[in-house]
CSV table of C-alpha atoms (C1' of nucleotides) and ligand atoms in Angstrom, one decimal:
chain,number,residue,atom,x,y,z
G,1,MET,CA,160.0,207.1,146.5
G,2,ASN,CA,156.6,205.8,147.5
G,3,PHE,CA,153.7,204.8,145.3
G,4,SER,CA,150.0,204.4,145.7
G,5,ILE,CA,148.4,201.0,145.6
G,6,ALA,CA,146.8,202.0,142.3
G,7,GLU,CA,150.1,203.1,140.8
G,8,GLU,CA,151.8,199.9,142.0
G,9,ASN,CA,149.1,197.7,140.4
G,10,TYR,CA,149.4,199.5,137.1
G,11,ILE,CA,153.2,199.2,137.2
G,12,LYS,CA,153.2,195.6,138.0
G,13,ASN,CA,150.7,194.7,135.3
G,14,ILE,CA,152.6,196.7,132.7
G,15,TYR,CA,155.6,194.7,133.7
G,16,HIS,CA,153.8,191.4,133.2
G,17,LEU,CA,152.4,192.4,129.8
G,18,GLN,CA,155.8,193.4,128.7
G,19,GLN,CA,157.0,189.8,129.2
G,20,GLN,CA,154.9,188.9,126.3
G,21,SER,CA,155.2,191.9,124.0
G,22,GLU,CA,157.8,194.7,124.1
G,23,LEU,CA,155.2,197.5,123.8
G,24,VAL,CA,152.0,197.4,125.8
G,25,ASN,CA,148.7,198.9,124.6
G,26,THR,CA,146.0,200.6,126.5
G,27,ASN,CA,143.2,198.1,126.0
G,28,SER,CA,145.1,195.0,127.1
G,29,LEU,CA,146.2,196.8,130.3
G,30,ALA,CA,142.6,198.0,130.9
G,31,TYR,CA,141.5,194.4,130.5
G,32,GLU,CA,144.2,193.1,132.9
G,33,LEU,CA,143.3,195.6,135.6
G,34,GLN,CA,139.6,195.2,135.0
G,35,THR,CA,139.2,198.9,134.4
G,36,LYS,CA,138.3,201.2,131.5
G,37,PRO,CA,140.8,202.3,128.8
G,38,ALA,CA,140.1,206.0,129.7
G,39,SER,CA,141.2,205.3,133.2
G,40,VAL,CA,144.4,203.7,131.9
G,41,THR,CA,145.2,206.7,129.7
G,42,ASP,CA,144.8,209.0,132.8
G,43,MET,CA,147.2,206.9,134.8
G,44,LEU,CA,149.7,206.6,132.0
G,45,LYS,CA,150.2,210.3,132.1
G,46,LYS,CA,150.8,210.3,135.8
G,47,LEU,CA,153.3,207.5,135.5
G,48,GLN,CA,155.1,209.3,132.7
G,49,VAL,CA,155.4,212.5,134.8
G,50,LYS,CA,157.0,210.4,137.5
G,51,ASN,CA,159.5,209.0,135.0
G,52,LEU,CA,158.3,205.4,135.4
G,53,LEU,CA,157.0,205.1,131.9
G,54,ASP,CA,158.2,205.7,128.3
G,55,TYR,CA,155.0,206.8,126.6
G,56,GLU,CA,154.0,208.4,123.4
G,57,LYS,CA,150.3,209.1,122.7
G,58,TYR,CA,148.7,206.5,120.5
G,59,LYS,CA,152.0,204.7,120.2
G,60,GLY,CA,151.9,202.3,123.1
G,61,PHE,CA,154.1,202.4,126.2
G,62,ARG,CA,156.7,200.5,128.2
G,63,LEU,CA,158.3,200.9,131.6
G,64,SER,CA,161.4,203.1,132.0
G,65,SER,CA,164.4,201.5,133.7
G,66,LYS,CA,163.2,203.2,136.9
G,67,GLY,CA,159.7,201.8,136.4
G,68,ASN,CA,161.2,198.4,135.8
G,69,LYS,CA,163.1,198.4,139.1
G,70,VAL,CA,159.9,199.4,140.9
G,71,ALA,CA,157.9,196.6,139.1
G,72,ILE,CA,160.5,193.9,140.0
G,73,ASN,CA,160.3,195.0,143.6
G,74,ILE,CA,156.6,194.6,143.7
G,75,VAL,CA,156.8,191.2,142.0
G,76,ARG,CA,159.4,190.3,144.6
G,77,ARG,CA,157.1,191.2,147.5
G,78,HIS,CA,154.1,189.5,145.8
G,79,ARG,CA,156.0,186.2,145.3
G,80,LEU,CA,157.6,186.2,148.8
G,81,TRP,CA,154.2,186.6,150.4
G,82,GLU,CA,152.8,183.8,148.2
G,83,PHE,CA,155.6,181.5,149.3
G,84,PHE,CA,154.9,182.5,152.9
G,85,LEU,CA,151.2,181.8,152.7
G,86,VAL,CA,151.7,178.4,151.2
G,87,THR,CA,154.7,177.1,153.2
G,88,LYS,CA,154.1,178.7,156.5
G,89,LEU,CA,150.3,179.3,156.8
G,90,GLY,CA,149.3,176.2,154.8
G,91,PHE,CA,147.2,177.8,152.1
G,92,GLU,CA,146.6,176.0,148.8
G,93,TRP,CA,148.6,177.4,146.0
G,94,ASP,CA,145.5,178.6,144.2
G,95,LYS,CA,144.2,180.6,147.1
G,96,VAL,CA,147.2,182.9,147.7
G,97,HIS,CA,147.2,185.2,144.7
G,98,ALA,CA,144.4,187.5,145.9
G,99,ILE,CA,145.9,187.9,149.3
G,100,ALA,CA,149.4,188.5,148.0
G,101,GLU,CA,147.8,191.1,145.7
G,102,GLU,CA,147.1,193.1,148.9
G,103,LEU,CA,150.2,192.2,150.9
G,104,GLU,CA,152.5,193.3,148.1
G,105,HIS,CA,151.6,196.9,148.8
G,106,VAL,CA,153.0,196.9,152.3
G,107,SER,CA,156.3,198.4,151.3
G,108,ASN,CA,158.8,198.4,154.1
G,109,GLN,CA,162.3,197.5,153.0
G,110,GLU,CA,163.2,195.9,156.2
G,111,LEU,CA,160.0,193.8,156.3
G,112,ILE,CA,160.7,192.2,153.0
G,113,GLN,CA,164.4,191.7,153.8
G,114,LYS,CA,163.5,189.9,157.0
G,115,LEU,CA,160.7,188.0,155.4
G,116,ASP,CA,163.1,186.8,152.8
G,117,ARG,CA,165.5,185.6,155.4
G,118,PHE,CA,162.8,184.0,157.4
G,119,LEU,CA,161.7,182.0,154.4
G,120,ASN,CA,165.3,181.1,153.6
G,121,HIS,CA,165.6,183.1,150.4
G,122,PRO,CA,163.3,181.0,148.3
G,123,GLN,CA,164.0,180.9,144.6
G,124,THR,CA,160.5,180.3,143.3
G,125,ASP,CA,156.9,181.1,144.4
G,126,PRO,CA,154.3,178.3,144.7
G,127,HIS,CA,153.5,178.7,141.0
G,128,GLY,CA,157.0,178.0,140.0
G,129,ASP,CA,157.7,181.6,139.1
G,130,PRO,CA,161.2,183.0,140.1
G,131,ILE,CA,161.5,185.4,143.0
G,132,PRO,CA,163.9,188.3,142.2
G,133,ASP,CA,166.5,189.1,144.9
G,134,GLY,CA,166.9,192.4,146.7
G,135,ASN,CA,168.9,193.8,143.8
G,136,GLY,CA,166.2,192.8,141.3
G,137,LYS,CA,168.2,189.9,139.9
G,138,MET,CA,165.9,187.0,138.8
G,139,PRO,CA,167.3,183.5,139.7
G,140,VAL,CA,167.6,181.2,136.7
G,141,ILE,CA,164.9,178.6,137.2
G,142,HIS,CA,165.4,175.2,135.8
G,143,GLN,CA,162.0,174.1,137.1
G,144,LEU,CA,159.0,174.9,135.0
G,145,SER,CA,155.4,173.9,134.8
G,146,MET,CA,154.6,170.9,132.6
G,147,ALA,CA,152.1,173.0,130.8
G,148,ASP,CA,155.1,174.9,129.4
G,149,VAL,CA,157.2,171.9,128.3
G,150,VAL,CA,157.6,171.3,124.6
G,151,GLU,CA,156.4,168.0,123.0
G,152,LYS,CA,158.5,164.9,122.9
G,153,LYS,CA,160.6,166.1,125.9
G,154,LYS,CA,161.5,163.9,128.8
G,155,VAL,CA,161.3,165.6,132.2
G,156,ILE,CA,161.6,164.8,135.9
G,157,VAL,CA,159.0,165.9,138.4
G,158,SER,CA,160.5,168.3,140.9
G,159,SER,CA,157.5,169.6,142.8
G,160,VAL,CA,153.7,169.8,142.8
G,161,GLY,CA,152.1,173.2,143.1
G,162,ASN,CA,148.9,172.1,144.6
G,163,GLN,CA,149.2,170.1,147.8
G,164,SER,CA,145.6,169.3,148.2
G,165,PRO,CA,144.5,165.7,148.8
G,166,ALA,CA,142.4,165.9,145.6
G,167,ILE,CA,145.4,166.4,143.3
G,168,LEU,CA,147.6,164.0,145.2
G,169,GLU,CA,145.0,161.3,144.8
G,170,LEU,CA,145.0,161.9,141.1
G,171,LEU,CA,148.8,162.0,140.8
G,172,ASN,CA,148.9,158.7,142.7
G,173,HIS,CA,146.5,157.3,140.2
G,174,TYR,CA,148.8,158.4,137.4
G,175,HIS,CA,151.8,156.9,139.3
G,176,ILE,CA,153.4,160.4,139.4
G,177,ASN,CA,155.6,161.3,142.3
G,178,ILE,CA,158.6,163.7,143.0
G,179,GLY,CA,161.4,162.2,140.9
G,180,THR,CA,159.2,160.4,138.4
G,181,GLU,CA,160.3,160.6,134.7
G,182,ILE,CA,157.7,161.7,132.3
G,183,LYS,CA,157.7,161.9,128.5
G,184,ILE,CA,155.5,164.6,126.9
G,185,ASN,CA,154.0,162.9,123.9
G,186,GLN,CA,151.4,165.4,122.5
G,187,ARG,CA,149.6,168.6,123.5
G,188,PHE,CA,145.9,168.9,122.5
G,189,SER,CA,145.0,172.5,121.8
G,190,PHE,CA,141.3,172.1,122.3
G,191,ASP,CA,141.5,171.9,126.1
G,192,GLY,CA,145.2,172.1,126.7
G,193,SER,CA,145.3,168.5,127.8
G,194,ILE,CA,148.6,166.6,127.3
G,195,GLU,CA,149.3,162.9,126.5
G,196,ILE,CA,152.2,161.7,128.6
G,197,LYS,CA,154.0,158.5,129.2
G,198,VAL,CA,154.9,157.7,132.8
G,199,GLY,CA,157.6,155.1,133.3
G,200,LYS,CA,156.5,151.8,131.7
G,201,TYR,CA,152.8,152.5,132.1
G,202,ALA,CA,150.5,153.0,129.1
G,203,ALA,CA,150.4,156.5,127.8
G,204,CYS,CA,147.6,158.6,129.4
G,205,ILE,CA,146.2,162.1,129.2
G,206,ILE,CA,146.3,164.7,131.9
G,207,SER,CA,144.2,167.9,132.0
G,208,GLU,CA,145.7,171.4,131.6
G,209,LEU,CA,145.0,172.1,135.2
G,210,VAL,CA,147.0,169.1,136.3
G,211,ALA,CA,149.8,170.0,133.9
G,212,LYS,CA,150.0,173.4,135.4
G,213,ASN,CA,150.5,172.0,138.8
G,214,ILE,CA,153.3,169.7,138.0
G,215,PHE,CA,156.7,171.3,138.0
G,216,VAL,CA,159.6,169.5,136.4
G,217,TYR,CA,163.3,169.8,135.8
G,218,HIS,CA,164.4,170.5,132.3
G,219,ASP,CA,167.8,170.1,130.8
Z,1,MET,CA,131.0,194.0,155.0
Z,2,ASN,CA,134.3,195.6,153.8
Z,3,PHE,CA,135.7,198.9,154.9
Z,4,SER,CA,138.3,201.3,153.4
Z,5,ILE,CA,141.6,201.8,155.0
Z,6,ALA,CA,140.6,205.2,156.1
Z,7,GLU,CA,137.4,204.0,157.7
Z,8,GLU,CA,139.2,201.2,159.5
Z,9,ASN,CA,141.8,203.6,160.9
Z,10,TYR,CA,139.0,205.9,162.2
Z,11,ILE,CA,137.1,202.9,163.7
Z,12,LYS,CA,140.2,201.5,165.5
Z,13,ASN,CA,141.2,204.9,166.9
Z,14,ILE,CA,137.7,205.6,168.2
Z,15,TYR,CA,137.9,202.2,169.9
Z,16,HIS,CA,141.2,203.0,171.6
Z,17,LEU,CA,140.0,206.4,172.8
Z,18,GLN,CA,136.9,204.8,174.2
Z,19,GLN,CA,139.0,202.7,176.5
Z,20,GLN,CA,139.8,205.9,178.3
Z,21,SER,CA,136.6,207.8,178.1
Z,22,GLU,CA,133.1,206.6,177.3
Z,23,LEU,CA,132.4,209.4,174.8
Z,24,VAL,CA,134.9,210.4,172.2
Z,25,ASN,CA,135.3,214.0,171.0
Z,26,THR,CA,136.2,215.3,167.6
Z,27,ASN,CA,139.4,217.1,168.5
Z,28,SER,CA,141.1,214.2,170.3
Z,29,LEU,CA,140.3,211.8,167.4
Z,30,ALA,CA,141.7,214.3,164.9
Z,31,TYR,CA,144.9,214.6,167.0
Z,32,GLU,CA,145.2,210.8,167.2
Z,33,LEU,CA,144.8,210.4,163.5
Z,34,GLN,CA,147.0,213.4,162.7
Z,35,THR,CA,144.3,215.0,160.7
Z,36,LYS,CA,142.0,218.0,161.0
Z,37,PRO,CA,138.7,218.2,163.0
Z,38,ALA,CA,136.8,219.0,159.8
Z,39,SER,CA,137.9,215.8,158.2
Z,40,VAL,CA,136.8,213.9,161.3
Z,41,THR,CA,133.3,215.3,161.2
Z,42,ASP,CA,133.0,214.3,157.6
Z,43,MET,CA,134.0,210.7,158.4
Z,44,LEU,CA,131.8,210.6,161.4
Z,45,LYS,CA,128.8,211.1,159.2
Z,46,LYS,CA,129.8,208.3,156.9
Z,47,LEU,CA,130.4,205.9,159.8
Z,48,GLN,CA,127.0,206.8,161.2
Z,49,VAL,CA,125.2,206.1,158.0
Z,50,LYS,CA,126.9,202.7,158.0
Z,51,ASN,CA,125.6,202.0,161.5
Z,52,LEU,CA,129.1,201.8,163.0
Z,53,LEU,CA,128.7,204.9,165.2
Z,54,ASP,CA,126.3,206.4,167.7
Z,55,TYR,CA,126.7,210.1,166.9
Z,56,GLU,CA,124.8,213.3,167.7
Z,57,LYS,CA,126.1,216.6,166.4
Z,58,TYR,CA,128.1,218.5,169.0
Z,59,LYS,CA,127.5,215.8,171.6
Z,60,GLY,CA,130.4,213.4,171.0
Z,61,PHE,CA,130.2,209.9,169.7
Z,62,ARG,CA,130.9,206.2,170.4
Z,63,LEU,CA,131.1,203.0,168.4
Z,64,SER,CA,127.8,201.1,168.0
Z,65,SER,CA,127.9,197.4,168.9
Z,66,LYS,CA,128.5,196.7,165.2
Z,67,GLY,CA,131.3,199.2,165.1
Z,68,ASN,CA,132.8,197.7,168.2
Z,69,LYS,CA,132.9,194.3,166.6
Z,70,VAL,CA,134.7,195.7,163.6
Z,71,ALA,CA,137.2,197.6,165.7
Z,72,ILE,CA,138.1,194.5,167.8
Z,73,ASN,CA,138.7,192.6,164.6
Z,74,ILE,CA,141.1,195.3,163.4
Z,75,VAL,CA,142.9,195.2,166.8
Z,76,ARG,CA,143.1,191.5,166.5
Z,77,ARG,CA,144.8,191.7,163.1
Z,78,HIS,CA,147.1,194.5,164.2
Z,79,ARG,CA,148.3,192.6,167.3
Z,80,LEU,CA,148.7,189.2,165.5
Z,81,TRP,CA,150.9,190.9,162.9
Z,82,GLU,CA,152.9,192.6,165.6
Z,83,PHE,CA,153.5,189.3,167.3
Z,84,PHE,CA,154.5,187.7,163.9
Z,85,LEU,CA,156.9,190.5,163.2
Z,86,VAL,CA,158.7,190.2,166.5
Z,87,THR,CA,158.7,186.4,167.1
Z,88,LYS,CA,159.1,185.2,163.5
Z,89,LEU,CA,160.9,188.0,161.6
Z,90,GLY,CA,163.0,189.2,164.5
Z,91,PHE,CA,161.9,192.8,164.6
Z,92,GLU,CA,162.4,194.9,167.7
Z,93,TRP,CA,159.2,195.5,169.6
Z,94,ASP,CA,159.4,199.3,168.9
Z,95,LYS,CA,159.7,198.9,165.2
Z,96,VAL,CA,156.6,196.9,164.5
Z,97,HIS,CA,153.7,199.3,165.1
Z,98,ALA,CA,154.0,201.2,161.8
Z,99,ILE,CA,154.2,198.0,159.7
Z,100,ALA,CA,151.3,196.4,161.5
Z,101,GLU,CA,149.4,199.7,160.9
Z,102,GLU,CA,149.4,198.6,157.2
Z,103,LEU,CA,149.2,194.9,157.5
Z,104,GLU,CA,146.0,195.2,159.7
Z,105,HIS,CA,144.1,196.3,156.6
Z,106,VAL,CA,144.6,193.1,154.7
Z,107,SER,CA,141.3,191.7,155.7
Z,108,ASN,CA,141.0,188.1,154.7
Z,109,GLN,CA,139.3,186.0,157.3
Z,110,GLU,CA,141.1,182.8,156.4
Z,111,LEU,CA,144.5,184.6,156.4
Z,112,ILE,CA,144.0,185.8,160.0
Z,113,GLN,CA,142.7,182.5,161.2
Z,114,LYS,CA,145.7,180.7,159.7
Z,115,LEU,CA,148.1,183.3,160.9
Z,116,ASP,CA,146.7,182.9,164.4
Z,117,ARG,CA,147.2,179.1,164.2
Z,118,PHE,CA,150.7,179.4,162.8
Z,119,LEU,CA,151.6,181.7,165.8
Z,120,ASN,CA,150.0,179.2,168.2
Z,121,HIS,CA,147.2,181.5,169.3
Z,122,PRO,CA,149.2,184.1,171.2
Z,123,GLN,CA,147.5,185.8,174.1
Z,124,THR,CA,149.4,189.1,174.0
Z,125,ASP,CA,151.2,191.2,171.5
Z,126,PRO,CA,154.9,192.3,171.9
Z,127,HIS,CA,153.7,195.3,174.0
Z,128,GLY,CA,151.8,193.1,176.4
Z,129,ASP,CA,148.4,194.0,175.0
Z,130,PRO,CA,145.8,191.2,174.8
Z,131,ILE,CA,144.9,189.7,171.4
Z,132,PRO,CA,141.2,189.2,171.0
Z,133,ASP,CA,140.2,185.8,169.7
Z,134,GLY,CA,138.1,185.1,166.5
Z,135,ASN,CA,134.9,185.8,168.4
Z,136,GLY,CA,136.2,189.1,169.8
Z,137,LYS,CA,136.8,187.8,173.2
Z,138,MET,CA,139.7,189.4,175.0
Z,139,PRO,CA,141.9,187.1,177.0
Z,140,VAL,CA,142.3,188.1,180.6
Z,141,ILE,CA,145.9,189.2,180.9
Z,142,HIS,CA,147.8,188.8,184.2
Z,143,GLN,CA,150.9,190.2,182.7
Z,144,LEU,CA,151.2,194.0,182.5
Z,145,SER,CA,153.7,196.7,181.9
Z,146,MET,CA,155.6,198.0,184.9
Z,147,ALA,CA,154.6,201.4,183.9
Z,148,ASP,CA,151.1,200.5,184.8
Z,149,VAL,CA,151.7,198.9,188.2
Z,150,VAL,CA,150.4,200.9,191.3
Z,151,GLU,CA,152.9,202.0,193.9
Z,152,LYS,CA,154.0,199.8,196.8
Z,153,LYS,CA,153.2,196.7,194.8
Z,154,LYS,CA,155.5,193.7,194.6
Z,155,VAL,CA,155.7,192.1,191.2
Z,156,ILE,CA,157.6,189.4,189.3
Z,157,VAL,CA,159.2,190.0,185.9
Z,158,SER,CA,157.5,187.8,183.3
Z,159,SER,CA,159.0,189.1,180.1
Z,160,VAL,CA,160.9,192.0,178.4
Z,161,GLY,CA,159.3,193.8,175.4
Z,162,ASN,CA,162.5,195.0,174.0
Z,163,GLN,CA,165.0,192.3,173.2
Z,164,SER,CA,167.8,194.7,172.1
Z,165,PRO,CA,171.3,194.3,173.5
Z,166,ALA,CA,171.0,197.9,174.7
Z,167,ILE,CA,168.1,197.3,177.1
Z,168,LEU,CA,169.5,193.9,178.2
Z,169,GLU,CA,172.7,195.5,179.2
Z,170,LEU,CA,170.8,198.0,181.3
Z,171,LEU,CA,168.6,195.4,182.9
Z,172,ASN,CA,171.7,193.4,183.8
Z,173,HIS,CA,173.0,196.5,185.5
Z,174,TYR,CA,169.8,196.7,187.5
Z,175,HIS,CA,170.0,192.9,188.3
Z,176,ILE,CA,166.7,192.4,186.6
Z,177,ASN,CA,165.9,189.1,184.9
Z,178,ILE,CA,162.9,187.0,184.2
Z,179,GLY,CA,161.6,185.8,187.5
Z,180,THR,CA,163.1,188.7,189.5
Z,181,GLU,CA,160.9,190.1,192.3
Z,182,ILE,CA,160.6,193.9,192.2
Z,183,LYS,CA,158.9,196.3,194.6
Z,184,ILE,CA,157.5,199.5,193.2
Z,185,ASN,CA,158.3,202.2,195.7
Z,186,GLN,CA,157.3,205.5,194.1
Z,187,ARG,CA,156.4,207.0,190.7
Z,188,PHE,CA,157.7,210.4,189.7
Z,189,SER,CA,155.2,212.3,187.5
Z,190,PHE,CA,157.8,214.7,186.1
Z,191,ASP,CA,159.4,212.1,183.8
Z,192,GLY,CA,157.4,209.0,184.6
Z,193,SER,CA,160.5,207.4,186.2
Z,194,ILE,CA,159.9,204.9,189.0
Z,195,GLU,CA,161.9,204.1,192.1
Z,196,ILE,CA,162.1,200.4,192.6
Z,197,LYS,CA,163.7,197.9,194.9
Z,198,VAL,CA,165.2,194.8,193.3
Z,199,GLY,CA,165.9,191.9,195.8
Z,200,LYS,CA,168.3,193.1,198.4
Z,201,TYR,CA,170.0,195.7,196.3
Z,202,ALA,CA,169.7,199.4,197.2
Z,203,ALA,CA,166.6,201.1,195.7
Z,204,CYS,CA,167.2,202.6,192.3
Z,205,ILE,CA,165.3,204.6,189.7
Z,206,ILE,CA,164.3,203.3,186.2
Z,207,SER,CA,163.1,205.5,183.4
Z,208,GLU,CA,159.6,205.4,182.0
Z,209,LEU,CA,160.9,203.8,178.8
Z,210,VAL,CA,162.5,201.0,180.8
Z,211,ALA,CA,159.4,200.5,182.9
Z,212,LYS,CA,157.2,200.2,179.8
Z,213,ASN,CA,159.4,197.4,178.5
Z,214,ILE,CA,159.3,195.3,181.6
Z,215,PHE,CA,156.3,193.1,181.8
Z,216,VAL,CA,155.4,191.6,185.2
Z,217,TYR,CA,152.9,189.2,186.8
Z,218,HIS,CA,150.4,190.7,189.1
Z,219,ASP,CA,148.3,189.0,191.8
K,1,DA,C1',123.7,237.4,182.0
K,2,DT,C1',126.9,238.6,178.7
K,3,DA,C1',131.1,238.2,176.6
K,4,DT,C1',135.0,235.4,175.4
K,5,DT,C1',137.1,231.2,174.2
K,6,DT,C1',137.0,226.6,172.6
K,7,DT,C1',135.0,223.0,170.1
K,8,DT,C1',132.5,221.4,166.4
K,9,DT,C1',130.3,221.7,162.1
K,10,DT,C1',129.5,223.7,157.4
K,11,DA,C1',130.8,225.5,152.9
K,12,DG,C1',133.6,225.2,149.3
K,13,DA,C1',138.0,223.7,147.2
K,14,DT,C1',141.5,220.0,146.0
K,15,DT,C1',143.7,215.5,144.9
K,16,DT,C1',143.3,210.8,143.4
K,17,DG,C1',141.3,207.5,140.8
K,18,DT,C1',137.5,206.2,138.5
K,19,DC,C1',133.6,206.5,134.9
K,20,DT,C1',130.6,207.6,130.4
K,21,DA,C1',130.2,209.7,126.1
K,22,DA,C1',132.2,211.9,122.4
K,23,DA,C1',136.2,213.1,119.6
K,24,DA,C1',140.6,212.0,117.4
K,25,DA,C1',144.0,209.0,115.6
K,26,DT,C1',145.2,204.6,113.8
K,27,DT,C1',144.4,200.4,111.5
K,28,DA,C1',141.8,197.4,108.4
K,29,DA,C1',138.7,196.6,104.7
K,30,DT,C1',136.5,197.5,100.4
R,1,DA,C1',141.8,206.1,98.2
R,2,DT,C1',137.8,206.2,100.7
R,3,DT,C1',135.2,204.1,104.0
R,4,DA,C1',134.6,201.4,108.1
R,5,DA,C1',136.1,199.5,112.4
R,6,DT,C1',139.1,199.7,116.2
R,7,DT,C1',141.9,201.8,119.5
R,8,DT,C1',143.1,205.6,122.1
R,9,DT,C1',142.5,210.0,124.0
R,10,DT,C1',139.9,214.0,125.7
R,11,DA,C1',136.1,216.3,128.1
R,12,DG,C1',133.4,216.5,131.8
R,13,DA,C1',131.4,214.3,135.9
R,14,DC,C1',131.7,211.7,140.3
R,15,DA,C1',133.0,209.5,144.8
R,16,DA,C1',136.3,209.3,148.6
R,17,DA,C1',139.1,211.6,151.6
R,18,DT,C1',141.3,215.5,152.7
R,19,DC,C1',142.1,220.6,153.5
R,20,DT,C1',141.2,226.0,154.8
R,21,DA,C1',138.3,229.5,156.3
R,22,DA,C1',134.1,230.8,158.2
R,23,DA,C1',129.9,230.0,160.8
R,24,DA,C1',127.5,227.9,164.6
R,25,DA,C1',127.1,225.7,169.0
R,26,DA,C1',128.8,224.7,173.6
R,27,DA,C1',131.7,225.6,177.4
R,28,DT,C1',134.1,229.0,180.2
R,29,DA,C1',135.1,233.3,182.2
R,30,DT,C1',133.9,237.8,183.7
H,1,MN,MN1,148.0,194.4,144.2
H,2,MN,MN1,152.6,183.5,141.8
H,3,MN,MN1,146.2,201.2,160.0
H,4,MN,MN1,150.9,196.6,170.1
DNA sequence: ATATTTTTTTAGATTTGTCTAAAAATTAAT
DNA sequence: ATTAATTTTTAGACAAATCTAAAAAAATAT
């Protein structure tokens, strides 16, 4: 079955919202898609008719198992293209989302299968998110963003999302490299900054933006 | 300026039809786009309003200079993606057109510029067609398909569009390789087949399909 | 020159996806 | 338990892109 770009964008965003809460509501999906609640309701009906959605008026909605499969396939395409854009074309990690948002809708099975092989079956996209395989299976990722690590944990830097000279300069200043051990001391909710301790250096604070771009191994 | 997928498909196909005849007519464009003449007329008006088209009712139409620039840009994207699909992803030359037909509409300047660099600024697509540069300049191509060579001409094989074992087996049988000198004896209009003479072997006939896939240097 | 055929355009309808404004249902507050 | 606020849905309109059927213009044939 083939879906329109609009349908695919709805499906994918429902999928993402479901990662946070079992049932999705009209307003949050409208916000996510930058559209109006009335438009969402219209589309929900169409998706329900196509058996992609479990939906009861006024009661919220969730993807059906069929809808879930479709969603994971779109996510797969999106993340593979993001990986391609960063590793092959040399894009910065923060510039690829908008482009992948378009590329994900080129839905040719063989294209994605060949792209996956060309990229050597990557496990995570440039933001550290897992790339589902052709059967929809998500790889278990041990790597995660430092912005998501709990306090008091010791971690080891596995990769850096942003390859720009600007962040590399900053990481150098913090004495952070691939393999560096970092202890998360405390997270400040005001701006999402985190106090960390790197090796034997004095504790210091990194911004939320920096934390998001440092990926670490977790035990 | 940004154009819809439908608009881009119209613009590109008008461009291609113009290569054969200065003025384009409604029916042939409708045929090319697999749509109805009435739909074409509708779109022509829209393109005229956007200054992409010189159009007078009942008198045929052609792209404006602005429309031409847009068209060449779409052609550039299409051919770069085709080149990518064949050389990087390992597609057969005859499978890439439909996919490039979709990819060409992902219109991000930086994406195309980086793709071009990644591919090492290719001059021709897998079908031997020239790839315009970022300024719309078409490279002068000395290579052309044997299906386009005039009779009595001697040529040298430069490349083969189709890399499949099936055609390679056949070319082997004809004693044709890269660098082989071929004389075009006669073209038969019934099926587009061509009688050729390869080296000192007896003259033989190749099908139009084979001829289209043999690219040659021309003096 | 008139009639016939072909090409092109118009008129009006349809599908998809969107919107605003108003109504209905649900949830929260008094 | 009413009232008020929020959320969701409906009703009706609109733009883009398409279609069919009919009218108009141009090209061709007699
Ligand atoms: Mn998208
Ligand atoms: Mn991502
Ligand atoms: Mn296209
Ligand atoms: Mn081509």
